[in-house]
CSV table of C-alpha atoms and ligand atoms in Angstrom, one decimal:
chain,number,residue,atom,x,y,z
A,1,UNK,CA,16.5,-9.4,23.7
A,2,UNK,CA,19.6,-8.7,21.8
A,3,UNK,CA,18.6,-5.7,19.2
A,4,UNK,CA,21.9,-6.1,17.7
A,5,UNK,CA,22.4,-7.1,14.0
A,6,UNK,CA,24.9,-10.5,13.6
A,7,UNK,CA,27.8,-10.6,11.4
A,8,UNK,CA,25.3,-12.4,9.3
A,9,UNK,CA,22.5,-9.6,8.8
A,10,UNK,CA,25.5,-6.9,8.9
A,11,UNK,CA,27.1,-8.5,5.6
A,12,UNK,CA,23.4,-9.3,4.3
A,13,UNK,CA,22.6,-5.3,4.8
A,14,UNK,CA,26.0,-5.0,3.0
A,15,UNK,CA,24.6,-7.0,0.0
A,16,UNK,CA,21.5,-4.9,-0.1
A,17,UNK,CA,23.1,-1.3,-0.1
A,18,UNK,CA,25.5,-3.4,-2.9
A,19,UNK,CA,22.6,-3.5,-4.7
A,20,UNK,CA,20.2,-0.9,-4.5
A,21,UNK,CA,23.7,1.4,-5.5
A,22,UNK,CA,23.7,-0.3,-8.7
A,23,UNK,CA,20.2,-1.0,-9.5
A,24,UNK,CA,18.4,2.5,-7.7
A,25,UNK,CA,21.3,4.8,-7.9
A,26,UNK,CA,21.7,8.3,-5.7
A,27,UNK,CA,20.9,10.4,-9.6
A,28,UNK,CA,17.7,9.0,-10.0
A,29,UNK,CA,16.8,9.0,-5.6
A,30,UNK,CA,13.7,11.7,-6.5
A,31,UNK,CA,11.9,12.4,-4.0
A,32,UNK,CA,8.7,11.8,-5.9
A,33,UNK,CA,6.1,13.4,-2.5
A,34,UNK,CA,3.7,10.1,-3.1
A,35,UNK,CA,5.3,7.5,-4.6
A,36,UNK,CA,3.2,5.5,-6.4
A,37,UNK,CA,3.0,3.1,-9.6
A,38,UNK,CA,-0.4,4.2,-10.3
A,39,UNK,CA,-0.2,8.0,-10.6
A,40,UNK,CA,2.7,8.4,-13.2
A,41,UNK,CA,3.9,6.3,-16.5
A,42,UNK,CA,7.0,4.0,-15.3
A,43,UNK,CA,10.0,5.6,-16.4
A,44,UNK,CA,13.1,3.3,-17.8
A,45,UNK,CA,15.3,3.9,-14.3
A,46,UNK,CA,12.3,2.6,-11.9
A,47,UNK,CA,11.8,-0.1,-15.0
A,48,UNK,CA,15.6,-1.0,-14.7
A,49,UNK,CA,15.0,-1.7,-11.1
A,50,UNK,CA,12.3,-3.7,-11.0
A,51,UNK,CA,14.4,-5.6,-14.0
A,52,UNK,CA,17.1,-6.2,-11.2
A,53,UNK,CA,15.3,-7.2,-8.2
A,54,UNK,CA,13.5,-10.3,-10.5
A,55,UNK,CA,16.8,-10.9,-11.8
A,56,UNK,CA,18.1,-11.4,-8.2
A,57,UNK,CA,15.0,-13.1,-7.0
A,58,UNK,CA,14.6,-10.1,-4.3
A,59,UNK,CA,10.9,-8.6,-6.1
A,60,UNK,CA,8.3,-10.5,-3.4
A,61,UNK,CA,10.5,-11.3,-0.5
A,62,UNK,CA,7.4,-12.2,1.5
A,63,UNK,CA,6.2,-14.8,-0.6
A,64,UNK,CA,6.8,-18.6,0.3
A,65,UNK,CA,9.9,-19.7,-1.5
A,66,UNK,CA,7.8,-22.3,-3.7
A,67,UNK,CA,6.5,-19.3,-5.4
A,68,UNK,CA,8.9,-17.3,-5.4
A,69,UNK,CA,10.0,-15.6,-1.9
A,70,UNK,CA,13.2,-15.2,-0.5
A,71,UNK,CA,13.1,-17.2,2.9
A,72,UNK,CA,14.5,-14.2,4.2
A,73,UNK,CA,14.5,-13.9,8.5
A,74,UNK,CA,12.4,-11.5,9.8
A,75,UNK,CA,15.7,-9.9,10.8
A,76,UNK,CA,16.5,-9.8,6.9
A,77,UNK,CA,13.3,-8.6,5.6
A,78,UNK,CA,13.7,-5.7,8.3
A,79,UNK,CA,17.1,-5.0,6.9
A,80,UNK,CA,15.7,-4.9,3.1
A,81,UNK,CA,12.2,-2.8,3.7
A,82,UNK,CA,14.5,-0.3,5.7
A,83,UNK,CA,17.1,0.3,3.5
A,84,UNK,CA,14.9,0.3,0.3
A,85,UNK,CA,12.8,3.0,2.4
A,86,UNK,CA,15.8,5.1,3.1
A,87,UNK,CA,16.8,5.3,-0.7
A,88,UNK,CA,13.1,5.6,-1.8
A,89,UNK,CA,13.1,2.7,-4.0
A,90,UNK,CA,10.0,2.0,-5.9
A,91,UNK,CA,7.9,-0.2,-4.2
A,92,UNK,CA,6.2,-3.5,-6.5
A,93,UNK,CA,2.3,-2.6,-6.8
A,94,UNK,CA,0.6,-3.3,-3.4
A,95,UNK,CA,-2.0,-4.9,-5.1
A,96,UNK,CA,-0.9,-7.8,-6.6
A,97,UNK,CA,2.1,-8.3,-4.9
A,98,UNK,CA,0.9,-8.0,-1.3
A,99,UNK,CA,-2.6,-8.2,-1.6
A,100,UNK,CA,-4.0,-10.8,-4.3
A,101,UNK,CA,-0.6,-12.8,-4.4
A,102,UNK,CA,-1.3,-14.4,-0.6
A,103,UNK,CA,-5.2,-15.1,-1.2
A,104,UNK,CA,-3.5,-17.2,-4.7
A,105,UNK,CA,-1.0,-19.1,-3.2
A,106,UNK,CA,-3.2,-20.1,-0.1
A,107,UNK,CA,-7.0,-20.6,-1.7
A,108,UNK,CA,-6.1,-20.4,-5.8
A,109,UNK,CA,-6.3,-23.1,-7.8
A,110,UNK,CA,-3.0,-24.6,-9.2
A,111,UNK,CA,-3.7,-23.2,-13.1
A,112,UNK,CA,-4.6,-19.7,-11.4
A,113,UNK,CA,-1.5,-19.6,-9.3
A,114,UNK,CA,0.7,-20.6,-12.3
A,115,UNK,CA,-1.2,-18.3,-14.5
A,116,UNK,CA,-1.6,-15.4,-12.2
A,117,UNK,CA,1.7,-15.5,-9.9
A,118,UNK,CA,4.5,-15.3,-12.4
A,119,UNK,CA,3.2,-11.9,-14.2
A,120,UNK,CA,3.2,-10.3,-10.3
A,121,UNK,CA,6.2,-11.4,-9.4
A,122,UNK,CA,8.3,-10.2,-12.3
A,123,UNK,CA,6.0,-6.6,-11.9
A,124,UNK,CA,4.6,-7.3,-15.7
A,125,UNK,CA,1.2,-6.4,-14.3
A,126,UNK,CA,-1.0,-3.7,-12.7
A,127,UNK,CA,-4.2,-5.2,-10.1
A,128,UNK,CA,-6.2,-2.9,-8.6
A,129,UNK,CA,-8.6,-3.8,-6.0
A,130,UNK,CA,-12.3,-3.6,-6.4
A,131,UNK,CA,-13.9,-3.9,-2.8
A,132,UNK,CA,-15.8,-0.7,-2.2
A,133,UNK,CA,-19.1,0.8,-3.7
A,134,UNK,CA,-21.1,3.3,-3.4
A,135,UNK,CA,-22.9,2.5,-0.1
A,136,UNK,CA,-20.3,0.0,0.5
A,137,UNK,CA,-16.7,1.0,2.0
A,138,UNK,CA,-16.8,0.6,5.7
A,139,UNK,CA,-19.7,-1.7,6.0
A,140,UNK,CA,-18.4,-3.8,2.7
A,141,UNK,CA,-20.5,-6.8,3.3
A,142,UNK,CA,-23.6,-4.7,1.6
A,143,UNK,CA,-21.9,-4.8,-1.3
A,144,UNK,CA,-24.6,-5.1,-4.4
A,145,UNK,CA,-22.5,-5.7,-7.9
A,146,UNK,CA,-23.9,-8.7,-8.6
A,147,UNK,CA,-22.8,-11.9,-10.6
A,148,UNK,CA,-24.9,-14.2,-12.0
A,149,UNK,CA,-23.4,-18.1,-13.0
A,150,UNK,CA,-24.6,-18.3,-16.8
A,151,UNK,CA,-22.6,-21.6,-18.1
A,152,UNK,CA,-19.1,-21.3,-18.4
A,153,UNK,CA,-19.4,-17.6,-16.7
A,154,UNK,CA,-20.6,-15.3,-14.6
A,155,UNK,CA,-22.5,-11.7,-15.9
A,156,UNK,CA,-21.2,-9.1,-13.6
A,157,UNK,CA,-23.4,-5.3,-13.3
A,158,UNK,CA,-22.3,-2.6,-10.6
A,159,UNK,CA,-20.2,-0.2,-9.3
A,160,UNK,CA,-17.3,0.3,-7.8
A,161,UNK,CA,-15.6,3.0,-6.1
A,162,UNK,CA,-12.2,4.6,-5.2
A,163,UNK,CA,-10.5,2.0,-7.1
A,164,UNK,CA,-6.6,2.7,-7.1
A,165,UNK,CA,-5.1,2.6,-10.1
A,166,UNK,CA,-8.3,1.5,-12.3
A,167,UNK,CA,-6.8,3.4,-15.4
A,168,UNK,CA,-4.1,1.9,-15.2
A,169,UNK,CA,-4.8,-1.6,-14.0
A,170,UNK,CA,-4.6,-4.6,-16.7
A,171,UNK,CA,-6.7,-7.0,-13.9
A,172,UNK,CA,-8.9,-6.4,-11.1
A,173,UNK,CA,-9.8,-8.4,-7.9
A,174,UNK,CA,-13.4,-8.1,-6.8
A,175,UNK,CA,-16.1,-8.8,-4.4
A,176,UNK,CA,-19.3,-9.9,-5.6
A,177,UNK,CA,-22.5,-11.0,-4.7
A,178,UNK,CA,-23.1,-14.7,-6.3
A,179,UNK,CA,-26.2,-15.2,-3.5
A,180,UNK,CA,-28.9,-12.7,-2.5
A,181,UNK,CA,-30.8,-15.5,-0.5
A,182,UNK,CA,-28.6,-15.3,2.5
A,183,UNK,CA,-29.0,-15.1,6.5
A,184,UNK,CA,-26.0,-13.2,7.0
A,185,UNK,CA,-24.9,-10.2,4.4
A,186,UNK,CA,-21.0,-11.8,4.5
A,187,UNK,CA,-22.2,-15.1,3.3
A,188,UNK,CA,-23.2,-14.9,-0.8
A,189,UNK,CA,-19.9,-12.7,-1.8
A,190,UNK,CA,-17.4,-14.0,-4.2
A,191,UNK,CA,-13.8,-13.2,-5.5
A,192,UNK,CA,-13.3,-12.9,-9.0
A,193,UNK,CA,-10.3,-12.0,-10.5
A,194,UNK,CA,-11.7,-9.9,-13.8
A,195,UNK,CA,-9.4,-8.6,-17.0
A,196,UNK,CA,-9.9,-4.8,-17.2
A,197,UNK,CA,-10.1,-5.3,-21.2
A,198,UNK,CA,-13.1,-6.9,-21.2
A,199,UNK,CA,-16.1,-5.5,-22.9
A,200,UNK,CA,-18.6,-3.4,-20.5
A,201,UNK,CA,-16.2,-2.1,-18.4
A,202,UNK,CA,-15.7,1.8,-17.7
A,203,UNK,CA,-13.4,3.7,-16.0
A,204,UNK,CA,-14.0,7.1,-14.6
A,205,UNK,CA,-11.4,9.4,-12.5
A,206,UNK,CA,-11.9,10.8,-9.5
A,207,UNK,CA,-9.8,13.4,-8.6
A,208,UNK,CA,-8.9,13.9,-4.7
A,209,UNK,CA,-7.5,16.5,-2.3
A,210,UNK,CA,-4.0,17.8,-4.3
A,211,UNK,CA,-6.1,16.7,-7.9
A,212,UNK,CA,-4.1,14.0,-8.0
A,213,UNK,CA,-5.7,11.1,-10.3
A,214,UNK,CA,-5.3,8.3,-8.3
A,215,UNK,CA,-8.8,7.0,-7.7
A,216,UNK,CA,-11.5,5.5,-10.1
A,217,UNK,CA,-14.9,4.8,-10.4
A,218,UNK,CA,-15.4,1.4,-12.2
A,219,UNK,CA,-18.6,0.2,-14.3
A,220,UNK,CA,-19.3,-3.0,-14.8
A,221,UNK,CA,-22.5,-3.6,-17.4
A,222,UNK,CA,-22.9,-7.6,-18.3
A,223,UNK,CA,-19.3,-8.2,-18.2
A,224,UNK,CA,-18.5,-11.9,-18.7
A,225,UNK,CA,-16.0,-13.1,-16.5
A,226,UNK,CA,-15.0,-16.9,-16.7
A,227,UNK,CA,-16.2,-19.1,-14.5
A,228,UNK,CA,-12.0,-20.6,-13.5
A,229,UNK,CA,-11.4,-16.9,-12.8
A,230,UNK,CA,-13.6,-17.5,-9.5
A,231,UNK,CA,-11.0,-17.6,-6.6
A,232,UNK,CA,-12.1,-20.4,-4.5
A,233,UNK,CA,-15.4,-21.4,-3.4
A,234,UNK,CA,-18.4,-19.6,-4.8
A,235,UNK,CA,-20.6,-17.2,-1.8
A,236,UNK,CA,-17.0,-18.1,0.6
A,237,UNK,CA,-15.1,-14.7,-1.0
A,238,UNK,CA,-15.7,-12.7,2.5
A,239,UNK,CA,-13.0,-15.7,4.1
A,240,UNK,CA,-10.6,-14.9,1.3
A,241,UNK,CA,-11.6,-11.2,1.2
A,242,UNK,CA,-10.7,-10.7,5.2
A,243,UNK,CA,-7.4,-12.1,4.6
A,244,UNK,CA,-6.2,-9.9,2.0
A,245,UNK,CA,-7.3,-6.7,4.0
A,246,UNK,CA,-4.9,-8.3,7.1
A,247,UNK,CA,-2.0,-8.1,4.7
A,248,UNK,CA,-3.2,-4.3,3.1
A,249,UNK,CA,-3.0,-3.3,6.8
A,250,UNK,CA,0.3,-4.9,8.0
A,251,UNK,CA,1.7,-2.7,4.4
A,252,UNK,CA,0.1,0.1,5.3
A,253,UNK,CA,2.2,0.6,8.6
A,254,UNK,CA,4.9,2.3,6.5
A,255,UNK,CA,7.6,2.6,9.0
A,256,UNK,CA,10.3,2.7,6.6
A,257,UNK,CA,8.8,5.5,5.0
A,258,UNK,CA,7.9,7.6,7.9
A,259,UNK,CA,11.9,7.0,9.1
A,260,UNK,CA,12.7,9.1,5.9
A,261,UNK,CA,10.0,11.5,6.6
A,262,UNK,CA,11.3,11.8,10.3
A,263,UNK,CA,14.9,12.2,9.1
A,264,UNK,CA,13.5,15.0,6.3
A,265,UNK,CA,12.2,16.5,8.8
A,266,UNK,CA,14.8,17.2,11.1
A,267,UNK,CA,16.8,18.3,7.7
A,268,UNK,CA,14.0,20.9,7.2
A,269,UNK,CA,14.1,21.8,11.0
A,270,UNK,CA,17.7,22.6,11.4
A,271,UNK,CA,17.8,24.5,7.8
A,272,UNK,CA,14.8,26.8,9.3
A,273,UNK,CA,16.3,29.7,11.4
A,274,UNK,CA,13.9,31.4,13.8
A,275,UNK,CA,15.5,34.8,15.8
A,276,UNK,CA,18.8,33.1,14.5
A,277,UNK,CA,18.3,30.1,16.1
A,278,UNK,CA,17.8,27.1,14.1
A,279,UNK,CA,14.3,25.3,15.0
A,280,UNK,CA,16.3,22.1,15.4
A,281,UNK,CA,17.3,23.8,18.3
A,282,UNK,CA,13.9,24.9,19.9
A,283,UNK,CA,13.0,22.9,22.9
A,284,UNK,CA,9.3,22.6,22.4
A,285,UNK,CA,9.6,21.9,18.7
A,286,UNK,CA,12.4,19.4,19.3
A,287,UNK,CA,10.1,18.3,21.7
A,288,UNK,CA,7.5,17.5,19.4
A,289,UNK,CA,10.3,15.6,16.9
A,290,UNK,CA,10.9,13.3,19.9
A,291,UNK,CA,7.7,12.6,20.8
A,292,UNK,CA,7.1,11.2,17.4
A,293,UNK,CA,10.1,9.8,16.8
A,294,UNK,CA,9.6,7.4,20.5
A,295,UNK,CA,6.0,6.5,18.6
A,296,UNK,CA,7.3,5.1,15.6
A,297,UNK,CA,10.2,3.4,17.4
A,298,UNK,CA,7.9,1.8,19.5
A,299,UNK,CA,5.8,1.0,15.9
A,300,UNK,CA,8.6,-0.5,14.1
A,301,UNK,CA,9.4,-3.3,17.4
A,302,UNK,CA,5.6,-3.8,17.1
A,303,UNK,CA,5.9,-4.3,13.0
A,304,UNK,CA,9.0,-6.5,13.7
A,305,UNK,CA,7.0,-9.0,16.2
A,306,UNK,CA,4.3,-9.2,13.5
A,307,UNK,CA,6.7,-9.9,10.9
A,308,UNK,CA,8.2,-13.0,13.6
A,309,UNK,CA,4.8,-14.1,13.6
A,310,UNK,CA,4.1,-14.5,10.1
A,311,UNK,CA,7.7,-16.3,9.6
A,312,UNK,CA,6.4,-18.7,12.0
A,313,UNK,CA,4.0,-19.8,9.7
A,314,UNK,CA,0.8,-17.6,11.1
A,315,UNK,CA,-1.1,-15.0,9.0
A,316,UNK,CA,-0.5,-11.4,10.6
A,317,UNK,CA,-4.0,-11.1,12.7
A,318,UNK,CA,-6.1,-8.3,13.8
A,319,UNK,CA,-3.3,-7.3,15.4
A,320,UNK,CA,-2.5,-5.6,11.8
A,321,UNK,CA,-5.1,-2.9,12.5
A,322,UNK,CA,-2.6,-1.5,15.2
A,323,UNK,CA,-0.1,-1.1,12.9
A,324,UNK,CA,-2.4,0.4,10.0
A,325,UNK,CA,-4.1,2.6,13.3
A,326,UNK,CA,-0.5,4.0,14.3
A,327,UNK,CA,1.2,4.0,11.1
A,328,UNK,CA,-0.8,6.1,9.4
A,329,UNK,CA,-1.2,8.7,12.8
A,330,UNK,CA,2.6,9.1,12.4
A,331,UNK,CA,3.1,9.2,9.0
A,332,UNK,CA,0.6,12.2,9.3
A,333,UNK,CA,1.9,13.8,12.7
A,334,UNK,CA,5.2,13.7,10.6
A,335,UNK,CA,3.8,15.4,7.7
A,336,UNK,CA,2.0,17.8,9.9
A,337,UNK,CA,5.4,19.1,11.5
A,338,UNK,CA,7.0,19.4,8.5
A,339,UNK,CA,4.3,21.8,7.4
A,340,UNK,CA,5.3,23.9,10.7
A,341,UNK,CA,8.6,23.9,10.0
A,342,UNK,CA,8.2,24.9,6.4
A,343,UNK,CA,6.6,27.9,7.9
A,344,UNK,CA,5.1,30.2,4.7
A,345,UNK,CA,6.6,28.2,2.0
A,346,UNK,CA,4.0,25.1,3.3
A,347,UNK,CA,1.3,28.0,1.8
A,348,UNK,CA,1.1,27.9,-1.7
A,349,UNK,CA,-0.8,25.0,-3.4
A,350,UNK,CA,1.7,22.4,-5.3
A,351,UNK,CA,0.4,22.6,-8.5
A,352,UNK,CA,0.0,26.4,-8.7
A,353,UNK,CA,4.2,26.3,-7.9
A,354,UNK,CA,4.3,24.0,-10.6
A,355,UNK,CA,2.7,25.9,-13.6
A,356,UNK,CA,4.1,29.7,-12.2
A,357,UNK,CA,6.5,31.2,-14.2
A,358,UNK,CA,8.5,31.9,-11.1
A,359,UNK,CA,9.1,28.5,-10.1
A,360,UNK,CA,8.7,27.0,-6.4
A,361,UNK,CA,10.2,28.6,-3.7
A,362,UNK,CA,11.4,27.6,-0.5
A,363,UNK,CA,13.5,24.8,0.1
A,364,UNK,CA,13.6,22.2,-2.3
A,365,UNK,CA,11.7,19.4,0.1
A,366,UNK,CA,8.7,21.9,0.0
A,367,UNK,CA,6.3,20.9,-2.9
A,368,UNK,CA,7.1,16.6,-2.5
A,369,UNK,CA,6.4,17.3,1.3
A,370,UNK,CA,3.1,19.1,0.8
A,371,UNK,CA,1.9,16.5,-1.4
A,372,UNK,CA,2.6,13.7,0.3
A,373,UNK,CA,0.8,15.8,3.4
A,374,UNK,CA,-2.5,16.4,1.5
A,375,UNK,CA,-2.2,12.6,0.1
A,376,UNK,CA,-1.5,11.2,3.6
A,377,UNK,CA,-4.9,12.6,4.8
A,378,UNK,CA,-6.6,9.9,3.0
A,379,UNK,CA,-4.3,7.1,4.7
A,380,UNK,CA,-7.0,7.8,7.1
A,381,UNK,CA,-9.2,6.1,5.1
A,382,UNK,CA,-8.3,3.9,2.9
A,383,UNK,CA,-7.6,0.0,4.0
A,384,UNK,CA,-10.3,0.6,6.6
A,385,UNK,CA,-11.0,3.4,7.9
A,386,UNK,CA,-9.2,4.6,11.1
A,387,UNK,CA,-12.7,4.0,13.3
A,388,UNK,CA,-13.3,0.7,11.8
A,389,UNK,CA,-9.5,-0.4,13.2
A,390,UNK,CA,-10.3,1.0,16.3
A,391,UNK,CA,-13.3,-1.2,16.6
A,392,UNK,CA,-11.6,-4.1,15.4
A,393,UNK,CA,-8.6,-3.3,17.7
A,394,UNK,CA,-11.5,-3.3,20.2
A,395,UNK,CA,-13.4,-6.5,19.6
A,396,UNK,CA,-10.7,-8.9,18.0
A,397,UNK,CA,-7.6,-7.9,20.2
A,398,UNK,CA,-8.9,-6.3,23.2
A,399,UNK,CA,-11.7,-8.8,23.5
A,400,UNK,CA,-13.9,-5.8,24.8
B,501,LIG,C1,-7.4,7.5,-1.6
B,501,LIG,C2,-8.3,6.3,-1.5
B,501,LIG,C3,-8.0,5.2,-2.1
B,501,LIG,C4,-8.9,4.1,-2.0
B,501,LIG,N1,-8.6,2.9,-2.8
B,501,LIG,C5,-9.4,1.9,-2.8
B,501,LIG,C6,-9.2,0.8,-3.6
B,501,LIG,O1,-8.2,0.7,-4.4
B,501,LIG,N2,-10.1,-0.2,-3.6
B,501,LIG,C7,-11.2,-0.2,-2.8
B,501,LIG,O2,-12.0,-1.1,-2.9
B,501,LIG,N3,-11.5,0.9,-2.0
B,501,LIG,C8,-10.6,1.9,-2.0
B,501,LIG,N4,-10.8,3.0,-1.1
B,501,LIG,C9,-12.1,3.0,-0.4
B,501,LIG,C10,-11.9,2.9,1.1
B,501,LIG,O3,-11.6,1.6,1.5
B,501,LIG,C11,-13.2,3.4,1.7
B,501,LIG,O4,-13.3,4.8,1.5
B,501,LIG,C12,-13.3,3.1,3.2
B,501,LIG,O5,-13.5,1.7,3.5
B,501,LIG,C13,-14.4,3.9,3.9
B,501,LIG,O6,-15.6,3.7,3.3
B,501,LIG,P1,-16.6,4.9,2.8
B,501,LIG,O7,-15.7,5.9,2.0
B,501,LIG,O8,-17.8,4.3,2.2
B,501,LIG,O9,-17.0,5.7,4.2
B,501,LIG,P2,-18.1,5.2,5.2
B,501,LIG,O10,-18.0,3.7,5.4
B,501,LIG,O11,-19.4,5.7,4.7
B,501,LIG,O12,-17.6,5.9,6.5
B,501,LIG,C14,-17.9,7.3,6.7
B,501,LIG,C15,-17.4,7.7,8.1
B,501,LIG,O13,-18.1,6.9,9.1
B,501,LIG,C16,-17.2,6.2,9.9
B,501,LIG,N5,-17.9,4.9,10.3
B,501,LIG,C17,-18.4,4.0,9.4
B,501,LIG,N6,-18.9,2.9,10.1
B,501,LIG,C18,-18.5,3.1,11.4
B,501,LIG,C19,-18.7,2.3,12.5
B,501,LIG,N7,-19.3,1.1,12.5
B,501,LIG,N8,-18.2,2.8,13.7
B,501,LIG,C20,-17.6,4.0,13.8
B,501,LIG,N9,-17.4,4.8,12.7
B,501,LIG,C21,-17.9,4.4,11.5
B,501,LIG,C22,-16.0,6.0,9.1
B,501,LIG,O14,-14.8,5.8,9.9
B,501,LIG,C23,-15.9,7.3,8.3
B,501,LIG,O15,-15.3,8.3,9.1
B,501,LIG,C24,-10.0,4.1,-1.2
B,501,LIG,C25,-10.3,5.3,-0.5
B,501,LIG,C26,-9.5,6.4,-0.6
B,501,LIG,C27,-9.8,7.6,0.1
């Protein structure tokens, strides 16, 4: 297997770092700890980039190109997510883009797709997904909001739980029970796409490890949704519902990001003397960098033959659990080491540095990295928990 770039995908990576100079340029390269478009207001420079990847066509390279994509190579795609990763550049909103966008171009109706798609792909609107409930996040087939057909629409009552982005989300996706009269729990779910403004609706933050507000729980009290806002068949949403969660996982890998961790870390590592000697030098600590480092390598070929896969025209399988399994192992082990080599200044709580009068200490890489370390604890989580992969890896890939 040739691992080298052609002169093709060299002058294509050209292009990109063309682009991302001019649209993301090094001033505004923040290292924001967690980025995401959820926790914080969009600010005009990450607006201005988002302007220029629609502009160029470049905002949902894995899309089909009838709605949108770029028709990129896996080779390409590779190129882009890794060089947008090393200059942190925003990513578009998970949720629609990744998520929702493949369920609507492969089970949507025409009007939804024409409707729904555009607003996504120019990053004009916030989704947020509403899957889990109380008594519903691993075993999310005994979900209970329930939606009853009255004419024209449905009347949805529940709850829903640790909903990303809920405060800030103009639409949300959701599973709900359309049929109580089933044999098996998956069958009677349905996947409604419901605007956030309706009447009934409710919001309330939850605040997590770090009190960051990033998580929601939603209300729902006899909130009419229209009945062409129904994705697909009615009691077949679990079908649809599966899918998406494939694509949330293959996301979740985050290779790109943990090579800029990885490189942070070995920044932070050589800048941290111990008796003199800088702890890039330390044999058993450089020992742990490599260990790591040979993981996420061996992640990022795995990633890349998923990605082939897809471009042949297949969905990215079960498979995808591997990738959500290690990617989120390393992205933590990476964090964790940081922490060590942050020593003391790893100690005092983010937010306290924030609001003292003395200002942080330490190096400047200390407060983003230690709250991206207490927000990577819940990558363990969220998109399926890490025993729930584990299982899946299991049944579906290991045929055990
Ligand atoms: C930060 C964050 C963001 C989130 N964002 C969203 C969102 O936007 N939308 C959304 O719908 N959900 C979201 N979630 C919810 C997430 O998907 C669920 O938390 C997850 O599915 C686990 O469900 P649970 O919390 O109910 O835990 P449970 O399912 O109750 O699991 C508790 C523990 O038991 C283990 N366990 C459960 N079943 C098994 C089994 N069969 N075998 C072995 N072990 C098992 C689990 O691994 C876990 O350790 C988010 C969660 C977090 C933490």
């Amino acid at each position: 297997m040739d691992l080298n770039f052609s002169a093709a995908d060299l002058a294509f990576q050209d292009e990109v770092r063309t682009f991302i100079d001019e649209y993301w340029p090094p001033e505004v390269r923040i290292d924001r700890g967690t980025a995401s478009d959820y926790s914080d207001e969009r600010p005009a420079e990450v607006q201005r980039w988002f302007d220029g990847l629609v502009a160029r066509g470049w905002s949902v390279p894995n899309w089909p190109v009838e709605n949108g994509g770029t028709g990129w190579s896996p080779t390409q795609k590779f190129i882009w997510d890794r060089e947008t990763s090393k200059a942190g550049c925003p990513p578009m909103s998970a949720f629609g883009a990744r998520m929702l966008a493949p369920v609507l171009y492969t089970w949507g109706t025409e009007t939804q797709q024409e409707r729904f798609l555009p607003p996504i792909r120019e990053a004009r609107v916030q989704w947020c997904q509403g899957y889990s409930e109380p008594g519903a996040g691993s075993d999310l087939a005994s979900l209970q909001t329930r939606a009853v057909r009255e004419g024209d629409h449905y009347v949805v009552n529940g709850e829903k739980t640790w909903t990303s982005g809920a405060h800030r989300a103009d639409w949300m996706f959701c599973l709900v029970r359309t049929d109580t009269q089933v044999e098996k729990r998956q069958q009677g779910i349905s996947f409604l796409l419901i605007d956030m403004q309706t009447p009934g609706i409710e919001v309330h933050p939850i605040l997590i490890l770090g009190e960051q507000h990033t998580v929601n729980s939603v209300t729902l009290t006899d909130v009419k949704v229209p009945v062409e806002n129904l994705v697909g068949e009615e009691n077949k949403g679990w079908t649809y519902a599966k899918g998406l969660l494939t694509h949330e996982r293959t996301g979740i890998a985050g290779v790109g990001r943990s090579q800029v961790q990885l490189q942070k870390l070995k920044d932070i590592a050589a800048q941290t003397a111990v008796d003199g000697e800088s702890l890039l030098d330390d044999p058993a600590f450089e020992r742990k960098i490599q260990e790591v480092e040979v993981e996420l390598m061996a992640l990022e070929m795995t990633e890349l033959r998923t990605l082939a896969t897809v471009e042949e025209g297949g969905a990215p399988g079960p498979e995808s659990s591997i990738l959500k399994l290690k990617g989120t192992a390393i992205s933590q082990r990476i964090a964790e080491l940081q922490m060590e080599a942050f020593g003391y200044y790893a100690l005092p709580y983010p937010d306290q540095m924030l609001i003292d009068n003395e200002g942080p200490v330490g190096p400047d890489a200390a407060i983003p990295g230690i709250k991206g370390m207490l927000f990577g604890r819940a990558s363990t989580i969220f998109g399926g928990s890490t025993e729930i992969q584990k299982n899946i890896v299991a049944k579906a890939v290991l045929g055990l």
